[in-house]
CSV table of C-alpha atoms and ligand atoms in Angstrom, one decimal:
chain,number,residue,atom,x,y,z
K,841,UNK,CA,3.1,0.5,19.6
K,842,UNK,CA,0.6,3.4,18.7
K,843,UNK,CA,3.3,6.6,18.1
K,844,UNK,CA,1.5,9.8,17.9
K,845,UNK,CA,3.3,12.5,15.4
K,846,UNK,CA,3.2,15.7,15.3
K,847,UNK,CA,5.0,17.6,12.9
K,848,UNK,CA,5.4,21.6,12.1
K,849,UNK,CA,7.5,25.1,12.3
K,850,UNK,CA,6.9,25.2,16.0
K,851,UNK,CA,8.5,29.4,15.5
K,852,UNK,CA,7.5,29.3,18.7
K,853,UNK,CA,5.7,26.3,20.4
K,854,UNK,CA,2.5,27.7,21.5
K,855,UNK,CA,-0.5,26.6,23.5
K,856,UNK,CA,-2.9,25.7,20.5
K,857,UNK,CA,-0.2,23.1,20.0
K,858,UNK,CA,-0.6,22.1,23.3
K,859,UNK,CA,-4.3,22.2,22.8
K,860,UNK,CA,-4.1,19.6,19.9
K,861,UNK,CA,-1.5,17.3,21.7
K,862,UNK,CA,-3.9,17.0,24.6
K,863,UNK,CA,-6.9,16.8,22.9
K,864,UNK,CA,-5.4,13.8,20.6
K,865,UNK,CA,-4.3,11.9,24.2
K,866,UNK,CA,-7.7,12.4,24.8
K,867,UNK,CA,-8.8,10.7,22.3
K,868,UNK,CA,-6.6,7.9,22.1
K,869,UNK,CA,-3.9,6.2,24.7
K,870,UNK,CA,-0.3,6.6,22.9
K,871,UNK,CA,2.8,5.0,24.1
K,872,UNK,CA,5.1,7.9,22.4
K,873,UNK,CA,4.8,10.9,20.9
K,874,UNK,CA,7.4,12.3,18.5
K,875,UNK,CA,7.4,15.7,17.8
K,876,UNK,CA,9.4,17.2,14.3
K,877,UNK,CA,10.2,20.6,14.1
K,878,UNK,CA,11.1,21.3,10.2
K,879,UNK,CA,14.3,22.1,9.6
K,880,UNK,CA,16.2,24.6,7.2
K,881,UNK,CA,17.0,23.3,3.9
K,882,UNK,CA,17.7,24.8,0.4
K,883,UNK,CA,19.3,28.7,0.6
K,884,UNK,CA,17.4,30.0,3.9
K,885,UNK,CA,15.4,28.6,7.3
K,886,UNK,CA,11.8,29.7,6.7
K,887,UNK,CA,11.6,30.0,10.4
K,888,UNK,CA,12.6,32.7,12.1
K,889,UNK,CA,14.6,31.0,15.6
K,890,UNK,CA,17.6,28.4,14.7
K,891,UNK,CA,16.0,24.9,14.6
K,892,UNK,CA,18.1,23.9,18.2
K,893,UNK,CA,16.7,26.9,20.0
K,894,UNK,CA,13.2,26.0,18.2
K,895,UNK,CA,13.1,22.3,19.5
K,896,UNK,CA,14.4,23.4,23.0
K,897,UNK,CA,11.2,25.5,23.6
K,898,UNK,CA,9.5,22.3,22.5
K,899,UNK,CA,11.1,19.9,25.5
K,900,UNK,CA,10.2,23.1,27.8
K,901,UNK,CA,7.1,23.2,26.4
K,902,UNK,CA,5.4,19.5,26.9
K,903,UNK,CA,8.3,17.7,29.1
K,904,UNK,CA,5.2,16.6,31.6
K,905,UNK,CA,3.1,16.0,28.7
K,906,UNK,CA,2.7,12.8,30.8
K,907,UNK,CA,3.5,10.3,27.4
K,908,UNK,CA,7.2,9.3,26.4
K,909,UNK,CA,7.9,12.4,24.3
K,910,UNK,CA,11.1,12.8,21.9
K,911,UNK,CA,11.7,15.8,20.0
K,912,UNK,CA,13.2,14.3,16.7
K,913,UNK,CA,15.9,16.1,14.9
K,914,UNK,CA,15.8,13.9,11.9
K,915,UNK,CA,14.2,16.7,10.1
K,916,UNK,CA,16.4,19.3,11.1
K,917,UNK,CA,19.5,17.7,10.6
K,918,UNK,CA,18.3,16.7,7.4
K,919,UNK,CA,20.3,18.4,4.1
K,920,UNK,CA,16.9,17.9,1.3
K,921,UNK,CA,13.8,19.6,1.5
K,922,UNK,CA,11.9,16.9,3.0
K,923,UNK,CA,9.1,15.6,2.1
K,924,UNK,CA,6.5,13.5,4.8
K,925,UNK,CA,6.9,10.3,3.2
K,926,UNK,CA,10.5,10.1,3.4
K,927,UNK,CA,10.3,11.0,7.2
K,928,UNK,CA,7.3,8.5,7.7
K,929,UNK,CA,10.1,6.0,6.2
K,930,UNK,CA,12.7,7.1,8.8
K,931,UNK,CA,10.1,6.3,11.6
K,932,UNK,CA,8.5,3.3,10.3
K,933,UNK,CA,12.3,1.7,10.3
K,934,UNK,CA,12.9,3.0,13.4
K,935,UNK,CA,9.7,1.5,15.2
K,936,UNK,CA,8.8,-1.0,12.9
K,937,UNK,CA,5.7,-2.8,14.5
K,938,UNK,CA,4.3,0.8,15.3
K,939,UNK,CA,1.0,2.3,14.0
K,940,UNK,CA,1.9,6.2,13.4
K,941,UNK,CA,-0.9,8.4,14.3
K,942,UNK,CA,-0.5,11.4,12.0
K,943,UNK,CA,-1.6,14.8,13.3
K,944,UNK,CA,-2.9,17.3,10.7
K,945,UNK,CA,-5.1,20.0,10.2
K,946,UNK,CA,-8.4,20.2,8.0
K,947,UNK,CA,-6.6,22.3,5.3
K,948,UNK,CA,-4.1,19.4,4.8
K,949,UNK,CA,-6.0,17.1,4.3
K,950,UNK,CA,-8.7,18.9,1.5
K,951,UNK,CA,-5.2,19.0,-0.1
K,952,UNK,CA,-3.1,15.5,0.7
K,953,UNK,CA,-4.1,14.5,-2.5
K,954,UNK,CA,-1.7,17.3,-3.7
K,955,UNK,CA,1.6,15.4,-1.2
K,956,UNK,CA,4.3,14.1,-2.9
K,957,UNK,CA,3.6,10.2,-3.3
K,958,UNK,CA,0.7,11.0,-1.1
K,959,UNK,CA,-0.8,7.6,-1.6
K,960,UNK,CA,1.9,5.6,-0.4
K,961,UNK,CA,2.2,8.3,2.9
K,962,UNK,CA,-1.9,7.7,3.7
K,963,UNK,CA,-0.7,3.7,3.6
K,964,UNK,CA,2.0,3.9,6.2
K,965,UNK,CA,0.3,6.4,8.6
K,966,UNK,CA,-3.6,6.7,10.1
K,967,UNK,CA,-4.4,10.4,10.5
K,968,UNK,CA,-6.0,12.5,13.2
K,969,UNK,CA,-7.8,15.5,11.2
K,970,UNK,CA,-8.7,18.3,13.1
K,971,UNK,CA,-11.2,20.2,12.2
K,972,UNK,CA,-11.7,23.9,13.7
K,973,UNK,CA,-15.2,24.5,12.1
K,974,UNK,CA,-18.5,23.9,13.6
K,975,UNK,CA,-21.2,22.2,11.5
K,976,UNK,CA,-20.8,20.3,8.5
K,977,UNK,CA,-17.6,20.8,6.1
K,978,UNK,CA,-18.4,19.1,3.1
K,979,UNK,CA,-15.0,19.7,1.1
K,980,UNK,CA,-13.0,18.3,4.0
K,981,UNK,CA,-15.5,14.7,4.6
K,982,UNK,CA,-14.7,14.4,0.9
K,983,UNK,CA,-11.1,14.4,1.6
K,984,UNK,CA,-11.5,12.2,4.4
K,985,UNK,CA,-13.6,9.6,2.2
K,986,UNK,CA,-10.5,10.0,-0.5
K,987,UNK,CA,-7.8,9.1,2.4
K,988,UNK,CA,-10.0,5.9,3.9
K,989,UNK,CA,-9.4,4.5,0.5
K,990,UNK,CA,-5.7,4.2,1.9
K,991,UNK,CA,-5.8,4.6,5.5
K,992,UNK,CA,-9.0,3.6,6.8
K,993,UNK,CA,-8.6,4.2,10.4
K,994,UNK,CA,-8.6,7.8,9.5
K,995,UNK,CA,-10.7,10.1,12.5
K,996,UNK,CA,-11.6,13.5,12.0
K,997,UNK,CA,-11.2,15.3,15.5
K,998,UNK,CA,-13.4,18.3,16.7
K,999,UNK,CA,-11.5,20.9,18.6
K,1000,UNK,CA,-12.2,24.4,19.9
K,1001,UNK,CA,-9.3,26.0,18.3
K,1002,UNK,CA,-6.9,27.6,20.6
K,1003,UNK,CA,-7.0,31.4,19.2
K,1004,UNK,CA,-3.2,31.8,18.7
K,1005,UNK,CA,-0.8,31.1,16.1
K,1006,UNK,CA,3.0,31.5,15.9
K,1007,UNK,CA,2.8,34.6,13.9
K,1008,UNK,CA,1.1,36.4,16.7
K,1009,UNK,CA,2.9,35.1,19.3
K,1010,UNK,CA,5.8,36.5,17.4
K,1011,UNK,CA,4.7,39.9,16.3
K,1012,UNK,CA,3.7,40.4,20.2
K,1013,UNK,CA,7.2,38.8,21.3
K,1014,UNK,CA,8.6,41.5,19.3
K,1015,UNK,CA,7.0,44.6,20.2
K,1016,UNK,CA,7.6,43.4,24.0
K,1017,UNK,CA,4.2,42.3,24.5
K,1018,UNK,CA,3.1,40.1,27.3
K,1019,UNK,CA,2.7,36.8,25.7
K,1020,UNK,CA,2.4,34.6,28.8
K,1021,UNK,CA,-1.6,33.8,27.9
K,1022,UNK,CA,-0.3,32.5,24.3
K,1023,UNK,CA,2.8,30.2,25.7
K,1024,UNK,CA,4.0,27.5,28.1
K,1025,UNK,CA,5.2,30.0,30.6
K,1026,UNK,CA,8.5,28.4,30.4
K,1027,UNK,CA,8.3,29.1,26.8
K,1028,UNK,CA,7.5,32.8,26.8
K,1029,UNK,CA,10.0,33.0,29.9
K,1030,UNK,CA,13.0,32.4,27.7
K,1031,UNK,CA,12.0,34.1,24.2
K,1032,UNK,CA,11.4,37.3,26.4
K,1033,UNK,CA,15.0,36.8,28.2
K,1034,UNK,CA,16.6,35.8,25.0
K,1035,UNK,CA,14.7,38.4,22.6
K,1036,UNK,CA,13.8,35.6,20.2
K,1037,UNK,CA,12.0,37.5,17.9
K,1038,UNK,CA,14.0,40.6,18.7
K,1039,UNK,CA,13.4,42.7,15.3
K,1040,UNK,CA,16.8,44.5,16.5
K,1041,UNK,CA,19.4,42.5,14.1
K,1042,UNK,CA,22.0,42.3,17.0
K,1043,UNK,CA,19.5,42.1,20.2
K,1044,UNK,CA,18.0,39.1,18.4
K,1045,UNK,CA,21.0,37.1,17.6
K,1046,UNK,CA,23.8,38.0,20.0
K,1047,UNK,CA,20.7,37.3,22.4
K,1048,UNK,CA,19.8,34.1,20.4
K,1049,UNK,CA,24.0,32.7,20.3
K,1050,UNK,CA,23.7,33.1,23.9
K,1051,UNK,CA,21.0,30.5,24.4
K,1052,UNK,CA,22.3,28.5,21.6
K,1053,UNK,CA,25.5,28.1,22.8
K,1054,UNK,CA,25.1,25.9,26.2
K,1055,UNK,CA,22.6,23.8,23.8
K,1056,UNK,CA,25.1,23.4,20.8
K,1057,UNK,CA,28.3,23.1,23.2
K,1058,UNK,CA,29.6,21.0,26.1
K,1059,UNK,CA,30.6,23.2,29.2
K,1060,UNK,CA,34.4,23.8,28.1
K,1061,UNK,CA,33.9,24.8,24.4
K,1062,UNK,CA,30.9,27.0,26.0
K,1063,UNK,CA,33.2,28.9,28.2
K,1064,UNK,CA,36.0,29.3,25.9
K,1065,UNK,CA,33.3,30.6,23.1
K,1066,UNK,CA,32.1,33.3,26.2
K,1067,UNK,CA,35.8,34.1,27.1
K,1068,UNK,CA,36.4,34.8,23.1
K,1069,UNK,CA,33.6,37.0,22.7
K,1070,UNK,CA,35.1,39.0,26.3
K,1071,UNK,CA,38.3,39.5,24.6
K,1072,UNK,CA,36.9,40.5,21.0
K,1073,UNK,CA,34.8,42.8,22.5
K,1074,UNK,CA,37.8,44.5,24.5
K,1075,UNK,CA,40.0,44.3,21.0
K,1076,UNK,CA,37.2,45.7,18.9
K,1077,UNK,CA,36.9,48.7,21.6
K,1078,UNK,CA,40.7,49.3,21.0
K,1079,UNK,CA,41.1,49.6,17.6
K,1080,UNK,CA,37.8,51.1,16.0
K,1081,UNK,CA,36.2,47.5,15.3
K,1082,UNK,CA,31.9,47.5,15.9
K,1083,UNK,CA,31.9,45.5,19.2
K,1084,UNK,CA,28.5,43.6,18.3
K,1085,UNK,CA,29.7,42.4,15.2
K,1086,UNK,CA,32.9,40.9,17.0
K,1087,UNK,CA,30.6,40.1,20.0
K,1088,UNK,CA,28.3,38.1,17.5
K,1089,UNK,CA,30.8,36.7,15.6
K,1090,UNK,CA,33.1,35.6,18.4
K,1091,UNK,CA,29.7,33.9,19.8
K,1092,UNK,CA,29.3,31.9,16.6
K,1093,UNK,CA,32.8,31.2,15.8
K,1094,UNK,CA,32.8,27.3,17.6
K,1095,UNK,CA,28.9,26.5,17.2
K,1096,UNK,CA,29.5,24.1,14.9
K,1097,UNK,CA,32.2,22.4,16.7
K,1098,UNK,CA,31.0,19.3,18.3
K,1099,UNK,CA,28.5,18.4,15.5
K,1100,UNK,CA,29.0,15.3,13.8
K,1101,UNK,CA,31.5,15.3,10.8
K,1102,UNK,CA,29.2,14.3,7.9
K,1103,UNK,CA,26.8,17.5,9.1
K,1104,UNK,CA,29.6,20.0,9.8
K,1105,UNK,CA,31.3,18.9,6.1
K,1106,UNK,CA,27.9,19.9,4.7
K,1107,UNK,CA,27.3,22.7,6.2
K,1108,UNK,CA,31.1,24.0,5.1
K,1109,UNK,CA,30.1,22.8,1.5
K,1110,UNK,CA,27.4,25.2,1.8
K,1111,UNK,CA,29.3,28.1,2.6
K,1112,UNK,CA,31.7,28.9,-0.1
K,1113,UNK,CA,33.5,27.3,-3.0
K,1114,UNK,CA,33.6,23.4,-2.9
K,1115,UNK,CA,36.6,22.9,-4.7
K,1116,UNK,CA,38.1,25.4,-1.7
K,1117,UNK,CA,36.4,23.8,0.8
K,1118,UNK,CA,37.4,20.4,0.1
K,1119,UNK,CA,41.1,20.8,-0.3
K,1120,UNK,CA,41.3,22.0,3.7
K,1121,UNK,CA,42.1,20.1,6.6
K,1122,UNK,CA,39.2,18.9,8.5
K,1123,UNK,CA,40.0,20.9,11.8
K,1124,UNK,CA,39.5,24.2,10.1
K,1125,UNK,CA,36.1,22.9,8.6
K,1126,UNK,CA,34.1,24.2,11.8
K,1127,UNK,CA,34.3,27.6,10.9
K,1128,UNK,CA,33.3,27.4,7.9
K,1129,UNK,CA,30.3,25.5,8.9
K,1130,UNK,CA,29.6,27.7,11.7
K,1131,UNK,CA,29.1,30.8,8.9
K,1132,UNK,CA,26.5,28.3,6.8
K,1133,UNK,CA,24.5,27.9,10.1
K,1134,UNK,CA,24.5,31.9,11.6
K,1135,UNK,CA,23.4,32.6,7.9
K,1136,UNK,CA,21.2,29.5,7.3
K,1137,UNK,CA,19.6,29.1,10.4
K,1138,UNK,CA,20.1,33.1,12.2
K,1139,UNK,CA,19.5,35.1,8.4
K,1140,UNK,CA,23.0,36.8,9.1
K,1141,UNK,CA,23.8,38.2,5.7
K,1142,UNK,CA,26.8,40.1,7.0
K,1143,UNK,CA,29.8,39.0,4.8
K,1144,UNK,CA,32.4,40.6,7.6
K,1145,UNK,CA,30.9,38.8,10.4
K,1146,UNK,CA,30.5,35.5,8.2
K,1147,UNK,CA,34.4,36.0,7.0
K,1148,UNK,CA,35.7,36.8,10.5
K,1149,UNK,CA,33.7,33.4,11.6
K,1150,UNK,CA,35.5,31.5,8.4
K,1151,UNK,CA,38.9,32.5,9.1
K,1152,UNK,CA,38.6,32.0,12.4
K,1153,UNK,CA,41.4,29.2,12.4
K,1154,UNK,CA,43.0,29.5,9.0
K,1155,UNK,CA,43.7,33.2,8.5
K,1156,UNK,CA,44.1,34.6,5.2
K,1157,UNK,CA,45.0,37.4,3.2
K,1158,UNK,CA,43.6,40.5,3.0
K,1159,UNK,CA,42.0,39.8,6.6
K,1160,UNK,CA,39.5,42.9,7.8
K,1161,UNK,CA,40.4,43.8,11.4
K,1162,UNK,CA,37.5,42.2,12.3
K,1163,UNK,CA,38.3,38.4,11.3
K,1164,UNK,CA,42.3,39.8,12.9
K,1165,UNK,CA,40.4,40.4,16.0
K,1166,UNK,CA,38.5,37.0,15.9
K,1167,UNK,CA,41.5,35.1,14.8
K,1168,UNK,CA,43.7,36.5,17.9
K,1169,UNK,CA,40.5,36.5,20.7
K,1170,UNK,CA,40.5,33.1,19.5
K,1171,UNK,CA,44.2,32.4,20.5
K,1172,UNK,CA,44.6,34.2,23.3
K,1173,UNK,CA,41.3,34.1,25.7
K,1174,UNK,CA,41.2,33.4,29.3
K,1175,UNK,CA,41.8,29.7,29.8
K,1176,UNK,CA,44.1,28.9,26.9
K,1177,UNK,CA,47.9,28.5,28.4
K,1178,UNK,CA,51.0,28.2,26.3
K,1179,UNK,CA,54.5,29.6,26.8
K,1180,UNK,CA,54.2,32.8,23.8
K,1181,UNK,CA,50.7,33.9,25.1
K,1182,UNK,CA,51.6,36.8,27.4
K,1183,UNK,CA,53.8,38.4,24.8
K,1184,UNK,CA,52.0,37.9,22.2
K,1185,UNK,CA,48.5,39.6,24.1
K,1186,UNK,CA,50.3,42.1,24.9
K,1187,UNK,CA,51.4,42.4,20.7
K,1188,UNK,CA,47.5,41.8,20.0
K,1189,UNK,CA,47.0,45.0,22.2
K,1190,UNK,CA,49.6,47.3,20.7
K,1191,UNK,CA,49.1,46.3,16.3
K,1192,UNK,CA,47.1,44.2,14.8
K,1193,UNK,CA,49.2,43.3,12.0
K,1194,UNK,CA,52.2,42.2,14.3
K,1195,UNK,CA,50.1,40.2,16.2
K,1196,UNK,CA,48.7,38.5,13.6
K,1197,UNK,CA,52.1,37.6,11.8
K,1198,UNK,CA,53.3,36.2,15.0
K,1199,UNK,CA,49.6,34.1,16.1
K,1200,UNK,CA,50.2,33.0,12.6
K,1201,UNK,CA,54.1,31.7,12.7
K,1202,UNK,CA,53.2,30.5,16.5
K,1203,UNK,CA,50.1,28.5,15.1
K,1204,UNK,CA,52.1,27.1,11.8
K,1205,UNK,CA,54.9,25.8,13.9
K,1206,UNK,CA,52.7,24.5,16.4
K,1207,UNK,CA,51.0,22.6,13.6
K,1208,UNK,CA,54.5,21.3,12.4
K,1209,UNK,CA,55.3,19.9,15.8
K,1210,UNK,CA,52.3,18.0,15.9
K,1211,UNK,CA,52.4,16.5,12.7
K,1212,UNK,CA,49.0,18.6,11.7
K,1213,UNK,CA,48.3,19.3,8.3
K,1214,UNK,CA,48.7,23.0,7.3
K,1215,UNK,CA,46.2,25.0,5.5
K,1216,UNK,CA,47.7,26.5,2.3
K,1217,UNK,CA,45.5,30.1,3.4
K,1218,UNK,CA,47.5,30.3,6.3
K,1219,UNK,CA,50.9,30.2,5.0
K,1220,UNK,CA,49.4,32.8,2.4
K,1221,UNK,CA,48.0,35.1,5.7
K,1222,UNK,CA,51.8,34.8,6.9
K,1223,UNK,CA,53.3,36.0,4.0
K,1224,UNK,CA,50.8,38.7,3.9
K,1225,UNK,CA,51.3,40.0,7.4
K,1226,UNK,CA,54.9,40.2,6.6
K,1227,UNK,CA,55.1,41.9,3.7
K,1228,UNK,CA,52.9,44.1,5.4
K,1229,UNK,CA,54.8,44.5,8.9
K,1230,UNK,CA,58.4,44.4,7.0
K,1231,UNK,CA,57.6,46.5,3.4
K,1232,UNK,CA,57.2,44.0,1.3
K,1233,UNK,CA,59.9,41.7,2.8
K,1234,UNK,CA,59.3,38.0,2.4
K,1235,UNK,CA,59.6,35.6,5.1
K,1236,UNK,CA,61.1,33.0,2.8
U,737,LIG,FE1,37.5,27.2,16.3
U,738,LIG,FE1,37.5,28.8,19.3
């Protein structure tokens, strides 16, 4: 099976991508291409849209490409910087009789020779240089001669660059330029709608959750995450709270929800204490995952909205009346039914602090009943709010 590859930032997908994927099916026939958007690891995404939204505009972008296409997210989802030949690994074991066709550009390849275990990478693939310069280019058939040595199928493919690049398309997103000409028109459809590259903190990324949210959760979890954000919103309004920091952080609160375990225990390893984070039950993990990935992967460096999206579930002491407004939004939006939620909405919309020591005792014995295990943070938020609601009265 001959897999064409394509690797990159793809912040956004743009048509001189397009231009190189066609022009490589020109060359060749390929029975799949696999397409790797980087992903985000060590302290901060290089990229500037979340690596879901960024492989979304990808499917958009070449779904009739006319080839058996998959947008990989072994590189997104992976928790190490990663390096080429570890990823060529991951392919070659999961098509093993295939011949990878490795797309890169000319300036790669005058430095390959610089690659981690570079070598062993030019054994394992066969690469398709292209080369935007007319004429002769004597540093980069000097490359090429130093890669044959190890991969001697290696072409060297002459293409009238597309003029665009991801920087542009970006800098004209974001000072509302028409960027149709530059992207799938899919593609520029959405980061117009969405404000992808917004450079307005809060257009960008309550914008950006929005789109994220139907893509990182099934229907349910998606409409309770919109009904939480309707009911923080009115709760901020009330009590002083900014409404786009509890719009942004109610939209963010569940993202991480219905990822896999090992990914979301990572992701909460990232975002605070380890010791802390391993000594709490699993079901509270989420939220702390979900602040690792709206800083991570979003750059929010806001430590109220990343608290309020920790505490979401566990409470604690001390709690701003944004995470209080989270934590009871949370409880008490519009399709969640139990016996106490009428009274105590109506407590969430006359204090704060009583409504909070009651979601908290309601939660707790809810827990109990169930048998679940009981985060040692939320007994301490209980005593908290009491002391607080009572004058220093203990609940015992
Ligand atoms: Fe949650
Ligand atoms: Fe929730």
């Amino acid at each position: 099976m001959d897999i064409l590859f394509f690797g990159g930032s793809f912040d956004p997908v743009h048509n001189g991508h397009e231009n190189i994927l066609r022009t490589a099916l020109g060359y060749k026939k390929f029975d799949k291409i696999i397409i790797m958007p980087i992903g985000s690891p060590g302290h901060k995404s290089s990229c500037k849209a979340p690596f879901a939204v960024r492989k979304y505009l990808v499917q958009q972008a070449f779904f009739d490409i006319g080839v058996d296409m998959e947008v990989s997210d072994f590189e997104g989802n992976s928790f190490e910087k990663s390096y080429s030949y570890i990823t060529v690994d991951y392919l070659k074991n999961l098509y093993p009789d295939s011949k990878i066709h490795f797309i890169i550009g000319a300036d790669s390849a005058i430095n390959m020779h610089k690659w981690v275990k570079w070598e062993y990478l030019a054994q394992n693939v066969t690469y398709l240089v292209f080369d935007r310069e007319e004429g002769e280019n004597p540093q980069l058939e000097a490359a090429v001669e130093r890669l044959k040595k190890y991969s001697p199928d290696t072409v060297v493919i002459k293409n009238t660059v597309f003029p665009v690049s991801s920087t542009q398309v970006r800098s004209m997103a974001a000072a509302g330029e028409d960027i149709s000409a530059l992207c799938d028109v899919k593609v520029s459809a959405i980061i117009e709608q969405y404000k992808l590259y917004s450079l307005d903190f809060y257009e960008k990324n309550i914008n950006t959750a929005m789109l994220l949210i139907p893509l990182m959760l099934r229907e349910k979890r998606a409409q309770h995450t919109f009904n939480v954000a309707k009911l923080a919103v009115e709760l901020a309004d009330m009590y002083g709270v900014d409404r786009q920091k509890a719009q942004l952080s109610a939209l963010l609160h569940d993202i991480m929800k219905q990822q896999p375990d090992d990914i979301m225990l990572h992701r909460a390893r990232q975002s605070d204490i380890i010791e802390k984070i391993d000594r709490k039950p699993m079901p509270v993990l989420h939220g702390f995952a979900a602040a690792d990935f709206a800083r991570r992967e979003m750059g929010i460096e806001d430590q109220e909205i990343l608290m309020a999206i920790k505490s979401h579930t566990c409470g604690r002491r001390y709690m701003s009346d944004l995470e209080k407004v989270i934590y009871l939004a949370d409880m008490l939006s519009e399709e969640r039914n139990f016996p106490e939620k009428e009274p105590l909405l109506q407590l969430a919309r006359e204090n704060l602090d009583t409504a909070m020591e009651q979601a908290l005792k309601d939660s707790i014995n809810w827990l109990k009943e169930k048998g679940g295990e009981i985060d040692s943070d939320s007994y301490e938020a209980l005593d908290y709010f009491t002391a607080l609601n009572h004058g220093g009265k203990n609940n015992g």
